[in-house]
Coordinates of C-alpha atoms in Angstrom, one line a residue:
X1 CA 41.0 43.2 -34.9
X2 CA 39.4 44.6 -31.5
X3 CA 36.8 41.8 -31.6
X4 CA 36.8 40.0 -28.1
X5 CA 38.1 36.0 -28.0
X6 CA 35.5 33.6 -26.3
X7 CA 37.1 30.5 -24.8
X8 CA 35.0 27.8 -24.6
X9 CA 35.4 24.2 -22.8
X10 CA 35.3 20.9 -24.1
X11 CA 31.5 19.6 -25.7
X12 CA 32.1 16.3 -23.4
X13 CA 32.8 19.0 -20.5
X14 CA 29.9 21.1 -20.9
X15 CA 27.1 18.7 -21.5
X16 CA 28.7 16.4 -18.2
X17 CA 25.4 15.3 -16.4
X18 CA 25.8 14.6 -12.5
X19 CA 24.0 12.5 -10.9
X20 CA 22.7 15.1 -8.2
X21 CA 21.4 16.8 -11.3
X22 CA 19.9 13.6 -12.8
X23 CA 18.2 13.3 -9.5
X24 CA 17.0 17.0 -9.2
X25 CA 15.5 17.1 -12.4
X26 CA 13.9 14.3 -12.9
X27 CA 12.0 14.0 -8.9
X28 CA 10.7 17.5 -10.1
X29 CA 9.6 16.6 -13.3
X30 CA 7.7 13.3 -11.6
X31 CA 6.6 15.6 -8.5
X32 CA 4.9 18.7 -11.0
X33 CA 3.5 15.3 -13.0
X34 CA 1.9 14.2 -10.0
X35 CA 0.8 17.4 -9.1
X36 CA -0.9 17.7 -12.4
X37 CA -2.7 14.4 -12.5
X38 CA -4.0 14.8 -8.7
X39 CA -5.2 18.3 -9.6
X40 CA -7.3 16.7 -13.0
X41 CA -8.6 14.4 -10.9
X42 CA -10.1 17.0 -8.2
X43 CA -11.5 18.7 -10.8
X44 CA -13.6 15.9 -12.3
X45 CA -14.4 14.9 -8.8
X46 CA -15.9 18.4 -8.0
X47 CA -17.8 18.2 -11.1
X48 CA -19.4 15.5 -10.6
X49 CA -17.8 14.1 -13.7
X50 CA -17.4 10.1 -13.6
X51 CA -14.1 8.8 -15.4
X52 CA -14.8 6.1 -18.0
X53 CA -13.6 2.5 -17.3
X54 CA -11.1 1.8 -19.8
X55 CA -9.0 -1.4 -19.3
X56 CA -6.0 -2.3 -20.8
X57 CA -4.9 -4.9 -23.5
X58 CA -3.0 -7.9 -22.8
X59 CA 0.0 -6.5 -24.4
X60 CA -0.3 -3.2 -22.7
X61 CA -0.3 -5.0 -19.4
X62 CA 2.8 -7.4 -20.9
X63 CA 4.1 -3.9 -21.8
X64 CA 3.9 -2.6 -18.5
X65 CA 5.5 -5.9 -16.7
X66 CA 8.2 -5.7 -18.7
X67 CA 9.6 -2.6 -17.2
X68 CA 12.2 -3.7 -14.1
X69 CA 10.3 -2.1 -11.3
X70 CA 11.4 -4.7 -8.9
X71 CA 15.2 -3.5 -9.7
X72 CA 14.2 0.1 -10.0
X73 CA 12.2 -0.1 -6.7
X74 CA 15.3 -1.6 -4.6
X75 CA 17.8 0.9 -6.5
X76 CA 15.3 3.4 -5.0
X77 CA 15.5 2.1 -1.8
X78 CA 18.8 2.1 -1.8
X79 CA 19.0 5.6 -2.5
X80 CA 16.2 6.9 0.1
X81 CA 18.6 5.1 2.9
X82 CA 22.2 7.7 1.7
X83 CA 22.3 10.2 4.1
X84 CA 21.4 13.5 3.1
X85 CA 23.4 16.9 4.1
X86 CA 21.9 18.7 6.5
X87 CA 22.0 21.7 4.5
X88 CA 20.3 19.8 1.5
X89 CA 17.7 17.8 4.4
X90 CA 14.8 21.4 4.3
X91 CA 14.9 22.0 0.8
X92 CA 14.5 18.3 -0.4
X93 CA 12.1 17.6 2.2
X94 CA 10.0 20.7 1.4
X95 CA 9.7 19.9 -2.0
X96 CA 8.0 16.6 -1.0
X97 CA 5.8 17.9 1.7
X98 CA 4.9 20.6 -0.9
X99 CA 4.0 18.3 -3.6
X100 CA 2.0 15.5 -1.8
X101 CA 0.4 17.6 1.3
X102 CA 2.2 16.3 4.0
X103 CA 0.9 17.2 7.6
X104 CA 4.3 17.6 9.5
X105 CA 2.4 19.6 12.1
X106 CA 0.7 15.8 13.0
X107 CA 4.5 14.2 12.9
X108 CA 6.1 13.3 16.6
X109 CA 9.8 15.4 15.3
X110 CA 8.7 18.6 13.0
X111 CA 12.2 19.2 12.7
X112 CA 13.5 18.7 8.9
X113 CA 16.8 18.7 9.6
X114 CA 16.6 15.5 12.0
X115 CA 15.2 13.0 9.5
X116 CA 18.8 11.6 7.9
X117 CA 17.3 10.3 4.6
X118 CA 14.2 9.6 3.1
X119 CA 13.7 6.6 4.3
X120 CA 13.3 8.1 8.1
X121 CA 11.4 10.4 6.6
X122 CA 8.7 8.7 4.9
X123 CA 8.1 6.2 8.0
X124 CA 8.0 9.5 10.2
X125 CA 6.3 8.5 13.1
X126 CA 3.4 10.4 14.7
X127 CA 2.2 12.7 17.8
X128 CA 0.0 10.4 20.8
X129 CA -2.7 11.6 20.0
X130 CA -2.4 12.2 16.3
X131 CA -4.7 9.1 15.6
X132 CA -7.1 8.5 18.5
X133 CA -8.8 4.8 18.0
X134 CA -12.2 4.7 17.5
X135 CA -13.6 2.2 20.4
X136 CA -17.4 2.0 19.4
X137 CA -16.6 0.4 16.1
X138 CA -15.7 -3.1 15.6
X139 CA -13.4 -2.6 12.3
X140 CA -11.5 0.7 11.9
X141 CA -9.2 1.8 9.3
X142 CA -5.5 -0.1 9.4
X143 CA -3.9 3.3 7.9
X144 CA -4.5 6.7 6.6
X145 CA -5.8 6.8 2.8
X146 CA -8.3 7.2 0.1
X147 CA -11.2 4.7 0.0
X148 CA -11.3 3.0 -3.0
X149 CA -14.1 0.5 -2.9
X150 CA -16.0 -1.5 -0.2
X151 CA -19.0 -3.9 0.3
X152 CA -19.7 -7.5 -0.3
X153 CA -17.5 -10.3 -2.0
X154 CA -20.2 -11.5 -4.9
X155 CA -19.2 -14.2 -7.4
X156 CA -15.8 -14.5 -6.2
X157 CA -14.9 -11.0 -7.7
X158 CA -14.0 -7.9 -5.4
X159 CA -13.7 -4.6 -6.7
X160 CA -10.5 -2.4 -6.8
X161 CA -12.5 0.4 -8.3
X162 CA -15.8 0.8 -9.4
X163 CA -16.2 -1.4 -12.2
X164 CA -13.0 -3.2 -12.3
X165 CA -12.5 -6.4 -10.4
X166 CA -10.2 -9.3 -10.0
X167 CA -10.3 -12.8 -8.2
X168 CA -10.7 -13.1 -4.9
X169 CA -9.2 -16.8 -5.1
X170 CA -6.0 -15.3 -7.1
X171 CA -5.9 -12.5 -5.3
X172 CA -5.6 -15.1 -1.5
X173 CA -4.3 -18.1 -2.8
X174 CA -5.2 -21.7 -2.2
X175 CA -7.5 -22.3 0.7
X176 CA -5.0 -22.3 3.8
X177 CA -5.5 -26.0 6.1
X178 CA -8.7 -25.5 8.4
X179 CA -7.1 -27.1 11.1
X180 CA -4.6 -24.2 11.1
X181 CA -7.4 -21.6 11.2
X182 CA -9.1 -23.0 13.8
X183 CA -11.7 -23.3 11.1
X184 CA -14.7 -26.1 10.9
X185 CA -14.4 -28.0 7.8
X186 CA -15.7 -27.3 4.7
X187 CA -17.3 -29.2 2.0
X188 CA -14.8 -28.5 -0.5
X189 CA -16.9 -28.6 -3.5
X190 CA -18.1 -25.3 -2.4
X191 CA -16.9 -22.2 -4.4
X192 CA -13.4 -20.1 -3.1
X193 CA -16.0 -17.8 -1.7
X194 CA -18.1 -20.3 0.1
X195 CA -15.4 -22.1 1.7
X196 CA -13.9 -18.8 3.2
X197 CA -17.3 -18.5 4.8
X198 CA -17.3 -20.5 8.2
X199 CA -20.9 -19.8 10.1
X200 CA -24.4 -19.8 8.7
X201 CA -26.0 -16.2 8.1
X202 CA -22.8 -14.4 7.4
X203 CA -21.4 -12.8 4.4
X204 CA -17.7 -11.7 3.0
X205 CA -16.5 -8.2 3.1
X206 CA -13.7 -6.1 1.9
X207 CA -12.8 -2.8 1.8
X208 CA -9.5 -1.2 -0.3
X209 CA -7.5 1.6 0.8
X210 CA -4.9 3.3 -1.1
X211 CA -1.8 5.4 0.7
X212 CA -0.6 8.0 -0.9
X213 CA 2.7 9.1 -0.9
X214 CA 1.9 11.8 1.6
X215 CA -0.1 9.8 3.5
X216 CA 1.6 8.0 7.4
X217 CA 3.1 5.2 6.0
X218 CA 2.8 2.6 8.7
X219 CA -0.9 0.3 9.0
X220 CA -2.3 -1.1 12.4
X221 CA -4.5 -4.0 13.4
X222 CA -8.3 -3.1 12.1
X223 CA -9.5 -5.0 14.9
X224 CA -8.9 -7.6 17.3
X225 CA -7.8 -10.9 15.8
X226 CA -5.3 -14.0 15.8
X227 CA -3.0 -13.8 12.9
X228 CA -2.4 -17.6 11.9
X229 CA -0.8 -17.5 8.6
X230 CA 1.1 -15.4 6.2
X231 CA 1.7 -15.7 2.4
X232 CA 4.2 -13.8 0.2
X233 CA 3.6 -13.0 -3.2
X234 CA 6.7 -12.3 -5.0
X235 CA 4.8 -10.0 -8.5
X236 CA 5.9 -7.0 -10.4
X237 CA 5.8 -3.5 -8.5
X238 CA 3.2 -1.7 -10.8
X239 CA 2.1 1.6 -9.9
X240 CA -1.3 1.0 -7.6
X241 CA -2.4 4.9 -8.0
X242 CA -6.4 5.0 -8.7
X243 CA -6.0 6.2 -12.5
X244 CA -3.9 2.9 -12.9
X245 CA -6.1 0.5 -11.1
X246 CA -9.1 1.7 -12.9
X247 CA -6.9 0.8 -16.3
X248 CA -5.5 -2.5 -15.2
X249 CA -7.7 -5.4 -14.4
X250 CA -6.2 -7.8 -11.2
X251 CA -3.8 -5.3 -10.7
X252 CA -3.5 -6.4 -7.3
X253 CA -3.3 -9.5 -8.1
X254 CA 0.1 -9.2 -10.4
X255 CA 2.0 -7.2 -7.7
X256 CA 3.8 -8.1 -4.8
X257 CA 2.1 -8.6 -1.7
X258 CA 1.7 -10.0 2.0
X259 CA -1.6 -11.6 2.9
X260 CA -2.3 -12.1 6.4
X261 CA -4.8 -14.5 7.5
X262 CA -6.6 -15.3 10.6
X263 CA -9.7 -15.5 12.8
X264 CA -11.6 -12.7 14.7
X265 CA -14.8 -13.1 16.7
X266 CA -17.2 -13.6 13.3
X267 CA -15.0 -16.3 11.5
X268 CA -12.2 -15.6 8.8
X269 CA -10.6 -12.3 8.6
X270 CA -7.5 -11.2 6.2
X271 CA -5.2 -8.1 5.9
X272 CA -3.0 -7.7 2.7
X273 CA -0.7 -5.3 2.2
X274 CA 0.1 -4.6 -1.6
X275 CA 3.2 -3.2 -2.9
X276 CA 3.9 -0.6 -5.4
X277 CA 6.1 1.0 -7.7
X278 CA 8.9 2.3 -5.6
X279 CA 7.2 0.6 -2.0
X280 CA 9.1 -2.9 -2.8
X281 CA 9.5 -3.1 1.0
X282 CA 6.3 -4.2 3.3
X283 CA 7.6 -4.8 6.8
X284 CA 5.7 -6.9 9.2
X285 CA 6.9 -6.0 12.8
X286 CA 6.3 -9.5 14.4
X287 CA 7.4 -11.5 11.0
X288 CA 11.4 -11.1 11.1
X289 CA 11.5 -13.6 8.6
X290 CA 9.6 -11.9 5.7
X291 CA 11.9 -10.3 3.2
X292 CA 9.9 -8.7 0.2
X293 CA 11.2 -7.3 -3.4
X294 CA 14.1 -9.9 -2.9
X295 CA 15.7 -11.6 -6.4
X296 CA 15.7 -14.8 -4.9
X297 CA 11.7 -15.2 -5.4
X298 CA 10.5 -15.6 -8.4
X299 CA 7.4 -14.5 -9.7
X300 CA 4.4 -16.1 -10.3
X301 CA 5.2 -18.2 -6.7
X302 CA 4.2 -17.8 -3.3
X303 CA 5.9 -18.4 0.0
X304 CA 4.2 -19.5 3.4
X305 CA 4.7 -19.5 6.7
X306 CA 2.3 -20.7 9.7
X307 CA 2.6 -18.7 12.9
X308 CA 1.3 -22.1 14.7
X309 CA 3.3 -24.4 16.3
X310 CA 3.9 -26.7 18.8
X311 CA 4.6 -23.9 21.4
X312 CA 2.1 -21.4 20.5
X313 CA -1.2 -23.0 19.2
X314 CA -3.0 -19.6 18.9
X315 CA -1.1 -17.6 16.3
X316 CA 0.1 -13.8 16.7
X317 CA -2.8 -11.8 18.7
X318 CA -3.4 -8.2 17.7
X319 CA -5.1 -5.5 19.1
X320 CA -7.7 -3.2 17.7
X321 CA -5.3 0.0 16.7
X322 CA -1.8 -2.1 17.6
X323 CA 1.3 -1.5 15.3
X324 CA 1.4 -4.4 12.7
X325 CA 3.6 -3.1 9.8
X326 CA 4.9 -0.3 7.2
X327 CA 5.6 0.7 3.9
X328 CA 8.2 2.7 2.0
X329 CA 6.9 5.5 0.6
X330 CA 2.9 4.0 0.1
X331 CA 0.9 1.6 -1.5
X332 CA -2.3 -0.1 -0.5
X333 CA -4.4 -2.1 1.9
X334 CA -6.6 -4.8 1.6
X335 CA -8.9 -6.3 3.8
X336 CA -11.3 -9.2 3.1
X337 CA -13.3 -10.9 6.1
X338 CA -16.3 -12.8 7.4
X339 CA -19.0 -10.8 9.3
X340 CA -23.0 -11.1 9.9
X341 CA -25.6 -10.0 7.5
X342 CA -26.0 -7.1 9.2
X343 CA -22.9 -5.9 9.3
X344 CA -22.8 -2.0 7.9
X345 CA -19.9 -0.2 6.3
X346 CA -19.7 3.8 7.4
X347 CA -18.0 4.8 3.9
X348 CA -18.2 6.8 1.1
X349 CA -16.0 5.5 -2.2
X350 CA -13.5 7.9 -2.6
X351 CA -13.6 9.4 0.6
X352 CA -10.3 10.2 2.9
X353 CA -9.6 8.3 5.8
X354 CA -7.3 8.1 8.6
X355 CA -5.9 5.6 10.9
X356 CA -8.2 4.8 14.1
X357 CA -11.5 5.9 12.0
X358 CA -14.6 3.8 12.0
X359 CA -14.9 1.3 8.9
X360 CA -18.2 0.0 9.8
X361 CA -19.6 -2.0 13.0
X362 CA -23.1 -4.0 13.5

C-alpha cells in the first residue's frame, strides 16, 4: 500500500516527566492562582464589598496541619539555594517579578543575571535611599507590607483580621522572669494582659503586618529598644496570606515563630516574626544560635534563650530603622507593646506600607 508508516516511541518514553518540567508547570500554575486570588481581592476592595468572616472547623484546621509543610518548606529551601543558569536566571526571575509586582528599579543590583538562585534573589538587598527612616515618629514600620490590623490589646485577644482573634498569652508564651526584663514586679494574679503592662496610665498595642512575596524581605528595629529575650516556636508552616488568616482562627499562634522581647522607653515592647508556608527560615542577625524549621524541635514546644548575662546585663540594643532579621520568600510581623494612653496609630487596615514609614507616635 502507499500509506505512510508512523513510528512511534515507547508509552513509558513519551509520557517521561522531568523534573524541570514538574517545576515549570507547576510554579506557573501557583503564580496565575495567585494572580487570580490577588486580582478577586482588588476587586472587592474597590467596591467596597466586605468579605464575610468564615472560620474553619476543627477538622479543617486538623486537615490543614496534616499536610508536611515543614518538609515541603525546607525541600523548597533547598531548592531556591541550586544555582540557576545564567541563561535560565531573566526568564525565571521575570516570571516572579511579573506575578507578585516586584520593584527591581528600588533593588541595590537591577541586574537579573547576578542573583545565582532564588534565594539571593528574594533577600535582594536595597538602594540607600530606597527606605528613608521616618525620625518624627516614635514606632515605624519593621518591613514593607500590607496592614492587617492594629489598635489596643482588649481581653487578652488581638486581632489578625478584622473579626478574627487569637490569644495574646498563646500567641507570647509564659510571662518571661521580671528580673530579666528589667521589669517591676507584678502581682501575679493579674490577667496575661495586666501583667505585660508595667506603669500606671498605659495601655497594650499591636499592630500586624503581612509581606508578600514581592514585598523586601528583610524587617528592622521599629524603634529603639533592648532586646532581652527570645523564644522559638517550633509550629506547622501554614500559609499566613489574608484570605487564610481570616479562615483560620490563632493562626499565628499554630505556626512557627520567633518572639522577641524587651524594653523601650514606655515599658514592654515585643517583635515576632511569624513564618509561613514556604518562609521556614526566620534569620535573626545578632542570634547565631537560632535555627528555625529544624526536625529536631518538636511541635507544640518552645525554646528560650536570654540575651542577659553576666557580661552584658543590658541585652542586644537596637536602633530605630537598624537591620534585625529576614525572611525567605515572606511571611509576617507582629508587634505587641506597652505605650501611654495617648499613644495614636497613623494607619488605615489594609493599607500598604513600607519600611522606615510612621506607625504611630504620641
Amino acid at each position: 500500500t502507499d500509506r505512510k508508516k508512523f513510528h512511534t516511541a515507547p508509552v513509558g518514553q513519551v509520557f517521561r516527566l522531568r523534573p524541570f518540567h514538574v517545576l515549570v508547570a507547576t510554579g506557573g500554575g501557583y503564580a496565575g492562582y495567585r494572580k487570580y486570588e490577588d486580582y478577586k481581592t482588588e476587586q472587592l476592595e474597590k467596591r467596597g464589598i466586605e468579605v464575610p468572616v468564615k472560620i474553619a472547623s476543627e477538622w479543617e484546621v486538623a486537615l490543614y496541619k496534616s499536610v508536611p509543610t515543614r518538609l515541603l518548606s525546607r525541600a523548597w529551601g533547598r531548592l531556591n539555594q541550586v544555582e540557576l543558569p545564567t541563561w535560565l536566571r531573566k526568564p525565571v526571575y521575570s516570571l516572579y517579578i511579573w506575578t507578585f509586582g516586584v520593584n527591581m528599579k528600588e533593588a541595590a543590583v537591577e541586574d537579573l543575571h547576578h542573583y545565582r538562585n532564588l534565594s539571593e534573589f528574594f533577600r535582594r538587598k536595597l538602594k540607600p535611599q530606597a527606605r528613608p527612616v521616618c525620625c518624627l515618629h516614635s514606632v515605624i514600620s519593621p518591613s514593607d507590607g500590607k496592614i492587617l490590623n492594629f489598635g489596643q490589646v482588649k481581653n487578652c485577644e488581638v486581632e489578625q483580621v478584622k473579626g478574627v482573634t487569637y490569644s495574646l498569652e498563646s500567641f507570647l508564651g509564659p510571662r518571661i522572669c521580671t528580673e530579666e526584663l528589667h521589669f517591676s514586679q507584678v502581682p501575679a494574679g493579674n490577667s496575661f494582659q495586666q501583667q505585660l503592662v508595667t506603669k500606671e496610665g498605659n495601655e497594650l498595642y499591636h499592630c500586624v503586618i503581612y509581606l508578600a512575596p514581592g514585598d523586601y524581605h528583610c524587617f528592622h528595629s521599629p524603634t529603639d529598644w533592648r532586646v532581652s529575650h527570645r523564644r522559638h516556636f517550633p509550629g506547622s508552616l501554614m500559609s499566613v496570606n489574608p484570605g487564610v488568616a481570616r479562615w483560620i482562627k490563632e493562626l499565628f499562634c499554630h505556626n512557627e515563630r520567633v518572639v522577641l522581647t524587651g524594653d523601650w522607653k514606655h515599658g514592654f515592647f515585643s517583635l515576632t516574626a511569624v513564618g509561613a508556608t514556604n518562609v521556614g527560615s526566620i534569620r535573626i542577625y545578632f542570634d547565631q544560635d537560632l535555627h528555625t524549621n529544624s526536625p529536631c524541635y518538636s511541635k507544640g514546644s518552645y525554646n528560650d534563650f536570654s540575651f542577659i548575662s553576666n557580661n552584658n546585663k543590658e541585652g542586644i540594643p537596637m536602633r530605630k530603622g537598624e537591620h534585625l532579621g529576614e525572611f525567605n520568600l515572606g511571611s509576617t510581623i507582629v508587634l505587641i507593646f506597652e505605650a501611654p494612653k495617648d499613644f495614636k496609630f497613623r494607619l488605615k487596615a489594609g493599607q500598604k506600607i513600607r519600611f522606615g514609614e510612621a506607625l504611630g507616635s504620641l
